CSV table of N, CA and C and ligand atoms in Angstrom, one decimal:
chain,number,residue,atom,x,y,z
A,33,PHE,N,-9.7,2.0,-14.6
A,33,PHE,CA,-8.8,1.9,-13.5
A,33,PHE,C,-7.5,2.6,-13.8
A,34,LYS,N,-7.0,3.4,-12.9
A,34,LYS,CA,-5.7,4.0,-13.0
A,34,LYS,C,-4.9,3.9,-11.8
A,35,ILE,N,-3.6,3.6,-11.9
A,35,ILE,CA,-2.7,3.5,-10.7
A,35,ILE,C,-1.8,4.7,-10.7
A,36,GLY,N,-1.3,5.1,-9.6
A,36,GLY,CA,-0.3,6.1,-9.5
A,36,GLY,C,0.7,5.8,-8.4
A,37,LEU,N,1.9,6.4,-8.6
A,37,LEU,CA,3.0,6.2,-7.6
A,37,LEU,C,3.4,7.5,-7.1
A,38,GLY,N,3.6,7.6,-5.8
A,38,GLY,CA,4.1,8.8,-5.2
A,38,GLY,C,5.3,8.5,-4.3
A,39,TYR,N,6.2,9.5,-4.2
A,39,TYR,CA,7.4,9.4,-3.4
A,39,TYR,C,7.7,10.7,-2.8
A,40,ASP,N,8.1,10.7,-1.5
A,40,ASP,CA,8.6,11.9,-0.9
A,40,ASP,C,9.7,11.6,0.1
A,41,PHE,N,10.5,12.6,0.3
A,41,PHE,CA,11.7,12.5,1.2
A,41,PHE,C,11.9,13.8,1.9
A,42,HIS,N,12.1,13.8,3.2
A,42,HIS,CA,12.4,15.0,3.9
A,42,HIS,C,13.6,14.8,4.9
A,43,VAL,N,14.4,15.9,5.1
A,43,VAL,CA,15.4,15.9,6.1
A,43,VAL,C,14.7,16.1,7.4
A,44,LEU,N,15.2,15.4,8.5
A,44,LEU,CA,14.7,15.6,9.8
A,44,LEU,C,15.5,16.6,10.6
A,45,GLU,N,14.8,17.4,11.4
A,45,GLU,CA,15.4,18.5,12.1
A,45,GLU,C,14.9,18.5,13.5
A,46,GLU,N,15.8,18.8,14.5
A,46,GLU,CA,15.5,18.9,15.9
A,46,GLU,C,14.4,19.9,16.1
A,47,GLY,N,13.5,19.5,17.0
A,47,GLY,CA,12.4,20.5,17.4
A,47,GLY,C,11.3,20.7,16.5
A,48,ARG,N,11.3,20.0,15.3
A,48,ARG,CA,10.2,20.1,14.4
A,48,ARG,C,9.1,19.0,14.7
A,49,PRO,N,7.8,19.3,14.5
A,49,PRO,CA,6.9,18.2,14.7
A,49,PRO,C,7.0,17.1,13.7
A,50,LEU,N,7.0,15.8,14.1
A,50,LEU,CA,7.0,14.7,13.2
A,50,LEU,C,5.6,14.3,12.8
A,51,MET,N,5.3,14.7,11.5
A,51,MET,CA,3.9,14.5,11.0
A,51,MET,C,4.0,13.3,10.0
A,52,ILE,N,3.1,12.3,10.3
A,52,ILE,CA,3.0,11.1,9.4
A,52,ILE,C,1.6,10.8,9.2
A,53,GLY,N,1.1,11.0,8.0
A,53,GLY,CA,-0.3,10.7,7.6
A,53,GLY,C,-1.3,11.5,8.4
A,54,GLY,N,-0.9,12.8,8.7
A,54,GLY,CA,-1.8,13.6,9.5
A,54,GLY,C,-1.8,13.5,11.0
A,55,VAL,N,-0.9,12.6,11.4
A,55,VAL,CA,-0.8,12.3,12.9
A,55,VAL,C,0.5,12.8,13.4
A,56,GLU,N,0.5,13.6,14.5
A,56,GLU,CA,1.8,14.0,15.1
A,56,GLU,C,2.3,12.9,16.0
A,57,ILE,N,3.5,12.4,15.7
A,57,ILE,CA,4.1,11.3,16.4
A,57,ILE,C,5.1,12.0,17.4
A,58,PRO,N,5.0,11.6,18.7
A,58,PRO,CA,5.9,12.2,19.7
A,58,PRO,C,7.4,11.8,19.4
A,59,PHE,N,8.2,12.7,19.1
A,59,PHE,CA,9.6,12.5,18.8
A,59,PHE,C,10.4,13.8,18.9
A,60,HIS,N,11.7,13.8,19.1
A,60,HIS,CA,12.4,15.0,19.2
A,60,HIS,C,12.8,15.7,17.9
A,61,LYS,N,12.5,15.0,16.8
A,61,LYS,CA,12.9,15.5,15.4
A,61,LYS,C,11.6,15.4,14.5
A,62,GLY,N,11.6,16.3,13.5
A,62,GLY,CA,10.5,16.2,12.6
A,62,GLY,C,10.9,16.7,11.2
A,63,GLU,N,10.0,16.6,10.2
A,63,GLU,CA,10.4,17.0,8.9
A,63,GLU,C,10.7,18.5,8.7
A,64,LYS,N,11.8,18.8,8.0
A,64,LYS,CA,12.2,20.1,7.7
A,64,LYS,C,11.4,20.4,6.4
A,65,ALA,N,10.6,21.5,6.4
A,65,ALA,CA,9.8,21.8,5.2
A,65,ALA,C,9.2,23.2,5.3
A,66,HIS,N,8.7,23.7,4.2
A,66,HIS,CA,8.0,25.0,4.3
A,66,HIS,C,6.5,24.8,4.7
A,67,SER,N,6.0,23.5,4.5
A,67,SER,CA,4.7,23.2,5.0
A,67,SER,C,4.9,22.5,6.3
A,68,ASP,N,4.0,21.6,6.8
A,68,ASP,CA,4.3,20.8,8.0
A,68,ASP,C,5.2,19.6,7.6
A,69,GLY,N,5.4,19.4,6.3
A,69,GLY,CA,6.4,18.4,5.9
A,69,GLY,C,5.9,17.0,6.0
A,70,ASP,N,4.6,16.8,6.1
A,70,ASP,CA,4.1,15.4,6.3
A,70,ASP,C,4.5,14.5,5.1
A,71,VAL,N,5.5,13.8,5.2
A,71,VAL,CA,6.1,13.0,4.1
A,71,VAL,C,5.1,12.0,3.5
A,72,LEU,N,4.3,11.4,4.4
A,72,LEU,CA,3.4,10.4,3.9
A,72,LEU,C,2.2,11.0,3.1
A,73,LEU,N,1.7,12.1,3.7
A,73,LEU,CA,0.6,12.8,2.9
A,73,LEU,C,1.1,13.4,1.6
A,74,HIS,N,2.3,13.8,1.6
A,74,HIS,CA,2.9,14.4,0.3
A,74,HIS,C,3.0,13.2,-0.7
A,75,ALA,N,3.4,12.1,-0.3
A,75,ALA,CA,3.5,10.9,-1.2
A,75,ALA,C,2.1,10.5,-1.7
A,76,ILE,N,1.2,10.5,-0.8
A,76,ILE,CA,-0.2,10.1,-1.1
A,76,ILE,C,-0.8,11.1,-2.2
A,77,ILE,N,-0.5,12.4,-1.9
A,77,ILE,CA,-1.0,13.4,-2.9
A,77,ILE,C,-0.5,13.2,-4.3
A,78,ASP,N,0.8,12.9,-4.4
A,78,ASP,CA,1.4,12.7,-5.7
A,78,ASP,C,0.9,11.4,-6.3
A,79,ALA,N,0.7,10.3,-5.5
A,79,ALA,CA,0.2,9.1,-6.1
A,79,ALA,C,-1.2,9.3,-6.6
A,80,LEU,N,-2.1,10.1,-5.9
A,80,LEU,CA,-3.4,10.3,-6.3
A,80,LEU,C,-3.4,11.2,-7.6
A,81,LEU,N,-2.6,12.2,-7.6
A,81,LEU,CA,-2.5,13.1,-8.8
A,81,LEU,C,-2.0,12.4,-10.0
A,82,GLY,N,-1.0,11.5,-9.8
A,82,GLY,CA,-0.5,10.7,-10.9
A,82,GLY,C,-1.5,9.8,-11.5
A,83,ALA,N,-2.3,9.1,-10.6
A,83,ALA,CA,-3.3,8.2,-11.1
A,83,ALA,C,-4.4,9.0,-11.8
A,84,SER,N,-4.8,10.1,-11.3
A,84,SER,CA,-6.0,10.8,-11.8
A,84,SER,C,-5.7,11.5,-13.1
A,85,GLY,N,-4.4,12.0,-13.3
A,85,GLY,CA,-4.0,12.7,-14.4
A,85,GLY,C,-4.8,14.0,-14.6
A,86,VAL,N,-5.2,14.6,-13.4
A,86,VAL,CA,-5.9,15.9,-13.5
A,86,VAL,C,-5.0,17.1,-13.8
A,87,GLY,N,-3.7,16.8,-13.8
A,87,GLY,CA,-2.8,17.9,-14.2
A,87,GLY,C,-1.9,18.3,-13.0
A,88,GLY,N,-0.6,18.2,-13.2
A,88,GLY,CA,0.3,18.7,-12.2
A,88,GLY,C,0.6,17.7,-11.1
A,89,ASP,N,1.7,18.0,-10.4
A,89,ASP,CA,2.1,17.2,-9.2
A,89,ASP,C,1.9,18.1,-8.0
A,90,ILE,N,2.4,17.6,-6.9
A,90,ILE,CA,2.2,18.4,-5.6
A,90,ILE,C,2.9,19.8,-5.7
A,91,GLY,N,4.1,19.8,-6.3
A,91,GLY,CA,4.9,21.0,-6.4
A,91,GLY,C,4.3,22.0,-7.3
A,92,GLU,N,3.5,21.6,-8.3
A,92,GLU,CA,2.8,22.5,-9.2
A,92,GLU,C,1.5,23.0,-8.6
A,93,LEU,N,0.8,22.1,-7.9
A,93,LEU,CA,-0.4,22.5,-7.3
A,93,LEU,C,-0.2,23.4,-6.1
A,94,PHE,N,0.9,23.2,-5.4
A,94,PHE,CA,1.2,24.0,-4.2
A,94,PHE,C,2.7,24.4,-4.2
A,95,PRO,N,3.0,25.4,-5.1
A,95,PRO,CA,4.4,25.7,-5.2
A,95,PRO,C,5.1,26.2,-3.9
A,96,PRO,N,6.3,25.7,-3.6
A,96,PRO,CA,6.9,26.1,-2.3
A,96,PRO,C,7.2,27.6,-2.3
A,97,SER,N,7.3,28.2,-3.6
A,97,SER,CA,7.6,29.6,-3.7
A,97,SER,C,6.4,30.5,-3.3
A,98,ASP,N,5.2,29.9,-3.2
A,98,ASP,CA,4.0,30.6,-3.0
A,98,ASP,C,3.8,30.7,-1.5
A,99,VAL,N,3.8,31.9,-0.9
A,99,VAL,CA,3.7,32.1,0.6
A,99,VAL,C,2.3,31.6,1.1
A,100,ALA,N,1.3,31.5,0.1
A,100,ALA,CA,0.0,31.0,0.5
A,100,ALA,C,0.0,29.6,1.2
A,101,TRP,N,1.0,28.8,0.8
A,101,TRP,CA,1.1,27.4,1.4
A,101,TRP,C,2.1,27.3,2.5
A,102,LYS,N,2.7,28.4,2.9
A,102,LYS,CA,3.7,28.3,4.0
A,102,LYS,C,3.0,27.9,5.3
A,103,GLY,N,3.5,26.9,5.9
A,103,GLY,CA,3.0,26.4,7.2
A,103,GLY,C,1.6,25.8,7.1
A,104,MET,N,1.1,25.6,5.9
A,104,MET,CA,-0.2,25.0,5.7
A,104,MET,C,-0.2,23.6,6.1
A,105,PRO,N,-1.2,23.1,6.9
A,105,PRO,CA,-1.2,21.7,7.2
A,105,PRO,C,-1.3,20.8,6.0
A,106,SER,N,-0.6,19.7,5.9
A,106,SER,CA,-0.7,18.9,4.7
A,106,SER,C,-2.1,18.3,4.6
A,107,SER,N,-2.8,18.2,5.7
A,107,SER,CA,-4.2,17.6,5.7
A,107,SER,C,-5.1,18.6,4.9
A,108,LYS,N,-4.8,19.9,4.9
A,108,LYS,CA,-5.5,20.8,4.1
A,108,LYS,C,-5.1,20.6,2.6
A,109,LEU,N,-3.8,20.4,2.3
A,109,LEU,CA,-3.4,20.2,1.0
A,109,LEU,C,-4.0,19.0,0.3
A,110,ILE,N,-4.1,17.9,1.1
A,110,ILE,CA,-4.6,16.7,0.5
A,110,ILE,C,-6.1,16.8,0.3
A,111,ASN,N,-6.8,17.6,1.2
A,111,ASN,CA,-8.2,17.9,1.0
A,111,ASN,C,-8.5,18.6,-0.3
A,112,ILE,N,-7.7,19.7,-0.6
A,112,ILE,CA,-7.8,20.4,-1.8
A,112,ILE,C,-7.6,19.5,-3.0
A,113,ALA,N,-6.5,18.7,-3.0
A,113,ALA,CA,-6.2,17.9,-4.1
A,113,ALA,C,-7.3,16.8,-4.3
A,114,TRP,N,-7.8,16.2,-3.2
A,114,TRP,CA,-8.8,15.2,-3.4
A,114,TRP,C,-10.1,15.7,-3.9
A,115,GLN,N,-10.5,16.9,-3.4
A,115,GLN,CA,-11.7,17.5,-4.0
A,115,GLN,C,-11.6,17.7,-5.5
A,116,LYS,N,-10.4,18.2,-5.9
A,116,LYS,CA,-10.2,18.4,-7.3
A,116,LYS,C,-10.3,17.1,-8.1
A,117,ILE,N,-9.7,16.1,-7.6
A,117,ILE,CA,-9.7,14.7,-8.3
A,117,ILE,C,-11.1,14.2,-8.3
A,118,LYS,N,-11.8,14.3,-7.2
A,118,LYS,CA,-13.2,13.8,-7.2
A,118,LYS,C,-14.1,14.5,-8.2
A,119,LEU,N,-13.8,15.9,-8.4
A,119,LEU,CA,-14.6,16.6,-9.4
A,119,LEU,C,-14.5,16.0,-10.8
A,120,HIS,N,-13.3,15.3,-11.1
A,120,HIS,CA,-13.1,14.7,-12.4
A,120,HIS,C,-13.8,13.3,-12.4
A,121,GLY,N,-14.5,12.9,-11.4
A,121,GLY,CA,-15.3,11.7,-11.4
A,121,GLY,C,-14.5,10.5,-10.8
A,122,TRP,N,-13.3,10.7,-10.2
A,122,TRP,CA,-12.6,9.6,-9.7
A,122,TRP,C,-13.0,9.2,-8.3
A,123,ARG,N,-13.0,7.8,-8.1
A,123,ARG,CA,-13.2,7.3,-6.7
A,123,ARG,C,-12.0,6.5,-6.3
A,124,LEU,N,-11.8,6.4,-5.0
A,124,LEU,CA,-10.7,5.7,-4.5
A,124,LEU,C,-10.9,4.2,-4.5
A,125,GLY,N,-10.0,3.4,-5.1
A,125,GLY,CA,-9.9,1.9,-4.9
A,125,GLY,C,-9.2,1.7,-3.6
A,126,ASN,N,-7.9,1.9,-3.6
A,126,ASN,CA,-7.1,1.8,-2.4
A,126,ASN,C,-5.8,2.5,-2.5
A,127,ILE,N,-5.2,2.7,-1.4
A,127,ILE,CA,-3.8,3.2,-1.4
A,127,ILE,C,-3.0,2.3,-0.5
A,128,ASP,N,-1.8,2.0,-0.9
A,128,ASP,CA,-0.8,1.2,-0.1
A,128,ASP,C,0.4,2.0,0.1
A,129,CYS,N,0.9,2.1,1.3
A,129,CYS,CA,2.0,3.1,1.7
A,129,CYS,C,3.1,2.4,2.4
A,130,VAL,N,4.3,2.9,2.2
A,130,VAL,CA,5.5,2.5,2.9
A,130,VAL,C,6.1,3.8,3.5
A,131,VAL,N,6.5,3.8,4.8
A,131,VAL,CA,7.2,4.9,5.4
A,131,VAL,C,8.5,4.3,5.9
A,132,ILE,N,9.6,5.0,5.5
A,132,ILE,CA,11.0,4.5,5.9
A,132,ILE,C,11.6,5.5,6.8
A,133,MET,N,11.8,5.1,8.1
A,133,MET,CA,12.6,5.9,9.0
A,133,MET,C,13.2,5.0,10.1
A,134,GLU,N,14.3,5.4,10.6
A,134,GLU,CA,15.0,4.5,11.5
A,134,GLU,C,14.4,4.4,12.9
A,135,GLU,N,14.0,5.5,13.5
A,135,GLU,CA,13.3,5.5,14.8
A,135,GLU,C,12.4,6.8,14.8
A,136,PRO,N,11.4,6.8,15.6
A,136,PRO,CA,10.9,5.8,16.5
A,136,PRO,C,10.2,4.7,15.8
A,137,LYS,N,9.8,3.6,16.5
A,137,LYS,CA,9.0,2.5,16.0
A,137,LYS,C,7.6,3.1,15.8
A,138,LEU,N,7.1,2.9,14.5
A,138,LEU,CA,5.8,3.5,14.2
A,138,LEU,C,4.6,2.5,14.2
A,139,THR,N,4.9,1.2,14.3
A,139,THR,CA,3.8,0.3,14.3
A,139,THR,C,2.7,0.6,15.3
A,140,PRO,N,3.1,1.0,16.5
A,140,PRO,CA,2.0,1.3,17.5
A,140,PRO,C,1.0,2.4,17.0
A,141,TYR,N,1.4,3.2,16.0
A,141,TYR,CA,0.6,4.3,15.5
A,141,TYR,C,-0.2,3.9,14.2
A,142,ARG,N,0.0,2.7,13.8
A,142,ARG,CA,-0.6,2.3,12.5
A,142,ARG,C,-2.1,2.6,12.4
A,143,LYS,N,-2.8,2.1,13.4
A,143,LYS,CA,-4.3,2.2,13.3
A,143,LYS,C,-4.7,3.7,13.3
A,144,THR,N,-4.0,4.5,14.1
A,144,THR,CA,-4.3,5.9,14.1
A,144,THR,C,-4.0,6.6,12.8
A,145,ILE,N,-2.9,6.2,12.2
A,145,ILE,CA,-2.5,6.8,10.9
A,145,ILE,C,-3.5,6.4,9.8
A,146,ILE,N,-3.8,5.1,9.8
A,146,ILE,CA,-4.8,4.6,8.8
A,146,ILE,C,-6.1,5.3,8.9
A,147,LYS,N,-6.6,5.5,10.2
A,147,LYS,CA,-7.9,6.2,10.4
A,147,LYS,C,-7.8,7.6,9.9
A,148,SER,N,-6.7,8.3,10.2
A,148,SER,CA,-6.5,9.7,9.8
A,148,SER,C,-6.6,9.8,8.2
A,149,ILE,N,-5.9,8.9,7.5
A,149,ILE,CA,-5.8,9.0,6.1
A,149,ILE,C,-7.2,8.6,5.5
A,150,SER,N,-7.8,7.6,6.0
A,150,SER,CA,-9.1,7.2,5.5
A,150,SER,C,-10.2,8.3,5.7
A,151,ASN,N,-10.1,9.0,6.8
A,151,ASN,CA,-10.9,10.2,7.1
A,151,ASN,C,-10.7,11.3,6.0
A,152,LEU,N,-9.4,11.5,5.8
A,152,LEU,CA,-9.1,12.6,4.8
A,152,LEU,C,-9.5,12.3,3.4
A,153,LEU,N,-9.6,11.0,3.1
A,153,LEU,CA,-10.0,10.6,1.7
A,153,LEU,C,-11.4,10.1,1.7
A,154,GLU,N,-12.1,10.3,2.8
A,154,GLU,CA,-13.6,9.9,2.9
A,154,GLU,C,-13.7,8.4,2.5
A,155,ALA,N,-12.8,7.6,2.9
A,155,ALA,CA,-12.8,6.2,2.5
A,155,ALA,C,-12.9,5.2,3.7
A,156,ASP,N,-13.2,4.0,3.5
A,156,ASP,CA,-13.2,3.0,4.5
A,156,ASP,C,-11.8,2.7,4.9
A,157,ASP,N,-11.6,2.3,6.2
A,157,ASP,CA,-10.2,2.0,6.7
A,157,ASP,C,-9.6,0.8,5.8
A,158,SER,N,-10.4,-0.1,5.3
A,158,SER,CA,-9.9,-1.2,4.5
A,158,SER,C,-9.3,-0.8,3.2
A,159,CYS,N,-9.5,0.5,2.8
A,159,CYS,CA,-8.9,1.0,1.5
A,159,CYS,C,-7.5,1.5,1.7
A,160,VAL,N,-7.0,1.5,3.0
A,160,VAL,CA,-5.7,2.2,3.2
A,160,VAL,C,-4.9,1.2,4.0
A,161,PHE,N,-3.6,1.0,3.6
A,161,PHE,CA,-2.7,0.3,4.4
A,161,PHE,C,-1.3,1.0,4.5
A,162,VAL,N,-0.7,0.9,5.6
A,162,VAL,CA,0.6,1.6,5.8
A,162,VAL,C,1.6,0.6,6.4
A,163,LYS,N,2.8,0.5,5.8
A,163,LYS,CA,3.9,-0.3,6.3
A,163,LYS,C,5.1,0.5,6.7
A,164,PHE,N,5.8,0.1,7.7
A,164,PHE,CA,6.9,0.8,8.2
A,164,PHE,C,8.2,0.0,8.1
A,165,LYS,N,9.2,0.6,7.5
A,165,LYS,CA,10.5,0.0,7.3
A,165,LYS,C,11.6,0.8,7.9
A,166,THR,N,12.7,0.2,8.3
A,166,THR,CA,13.9,1.0,8.6
A,166,THR,C,14.9,1.0,7.4
A,167,HIS,N,16.0,1.6,7.6
A,167,HIS,CA,17.0,1.6,6.5
A,167,HIS,C,18.3,0.9,6.9
A,168,GLU,N,18.1,0.0,7.9
A,168,GLU,CA,19.2,-0.8,8.3
A,168,GLU,C,20.5,0.0,8.8
A,169,LYS,N,20.2,1.2,9.4
A,169,LYS,CA,21.2,2.1,9.9
A,169,LYS,C,22.2,2.6,8.9
A,170,THR,N,21.8,2.5,7.6
A,170,THR,CA,22.7,3.0,6.5
A,170,THR,C,22.1,4.2,5.9
A,171,GLY,N,23.0,5.1,5.3
A,171,GLY,CA,22.5,6.2,4.6
A,171,GLY,C,21.9,7.3,5.5
A,172,ASP,N,21.3,8.4,4.9
A,172,ASP,CA,20.8,9.5,5.6
A,172,ASP,C,19.6,9.0,6.5
A,173,ILE,N,18.8,8.1,5.9
A,173,ILE,CA,17.6,7.6,6.6
A,173,ILE,C,18.0,6.8,7.8
A,174,GLY,N,19.0,5.9,7.5
A,174,GLY,CA,19.5,4.9,8.5
A,174,GLY,C,20.2,5.6,9.7
A,175,LYS,N,20.7,6.8,9.4
A,175,LYS,CA,21.4,7.6,10.5
A,175,LYS,C,20.4,8.5,11.2
A,176,GLY,N,19.1,8.4,10.9
A,176,GLY,CA,18.1,9.2,11.5
A,176,GLY,C,18.1,10.6,11.1
A,177,GLU,N,18.6,10.9,9.9
A,177,GLU,CA,18.7,12.3,9.4
A,177,GLU,C,17.6,12.6,8.4
A,178,ALA,N,16.8,11.6,8.0
A,178,ALA,CA,15.8,11.8,7.0
A,178,ALA,C,14.7,10.7,7.0
A,179,ILE,N,13.6,11.0,6.3
A,179,ILE,CA,12.5,10.1,6.3
A,179,ILE,C,12.0,10.1,4.8
A,180,ALA,N,11.5,8.9,4.4
A,180,ALA,CA,11.0,8.8,3.0
A,180,ALA,C,9.7,8.0,3.0
A,181,SER,N,9.0,8.2,1.9
A,181,SER,CA,7.7,7.4,1.8
A,181,SER,C,7.4,7.1,0.3
A,182,PHE,N,6.9,5.9,0.1
A,182,PHE,CA,6.4,5.5,-1.2
A,182,PHE,C,4.9,5.1,-1.1
A,183,VAL,N,4.1,5.5,-2.1
A,183,VAL,CA,2.7,5.2,-2.0
A,183,VAL,C,2.2,4.8,-3.4
A,184,THR,N,1.4,3.8,-3.5
A,184,THR,CA,0.7,3.5,-4.7
A,184,THR,C,-0.8,3.8,-4.5
A,185,ALA,N,-1.5,4.3,-5.5
A,185,ALA,CA,-2.9,4.5,-5.4
A,185,ALA,C,-3.6,3.9,-6.6
A,186,LEU,N,-4.8,3.4,-6.3
A,186,LEU,CA,-5.7,2.9,-7.4
A,186,LEU,C,-7.0,3.7,-7.4
A,187,LEU,N,-7.2,4.3,-8.5
A,187,LEU,CA,-8.5,5.1,-8.7
A,187,LEU,C,-9.3,4.4,-9.7
A,188,TYR,N,-10.6,4.7,-9.7
A,188,TYR,CA,-11.5,4.1,-10.7
A,188,TYR,C,-12.7,5.1,-11.0
A,189,LYS,N,-13.3,4.9,-12.2
A,189,LYS,CA,-14.6,5.6,-12.5
A,189,LYS,C,-15.3,4.8,-13.5
B,420,LIG,MG1,7.2,16.9,0.9
C-alpha cells in the first residue's frame, strides 16, 4: 500500500471556464492556467504520482513551458498519468478530495464530479469522495480570487 498527497491552487479569472474534476461548473470565473486549469484533477494527478513513485510530479510530466500541453484538457493529462501508473502494476484503493472556493456552492455537482473522476480512473464511484469548503471570506480564496484543492490517494499492488 502507498499513500500520496496532492495540492493545487489557481487564480480565478473572469470569463474562464470553471473546471472541477473534469466537470465544467456554470460560473462567471474560472482557473487561470496554461491548461484548462482543473485544480481538482491537478491535485489528483500529483497525489497519484506521489503514491506510485513512478517518477516526477505533474510539472515534470507536463511542463508548462512545453507548448504540447497548452490548452490540453486535464482529463487527457490524468489519463496519460494513470496509464503510466497502471503500467507499474498499481491499482486504485481510493482517493479523498477537498476543494476550497468561496462561491458558487458546489455540493449540487458532487455526484457528477465523483462520476467524472471515477470514469477517468476506471474505478467504482465508492472509491472517490469529494468535499467542498469555503475560506470564511478571508484571504485570496475567501475573496473569490482563487481556488485550491487537497487530495489523498491510496494505491496498492
Ligand atoms: Mg494546476
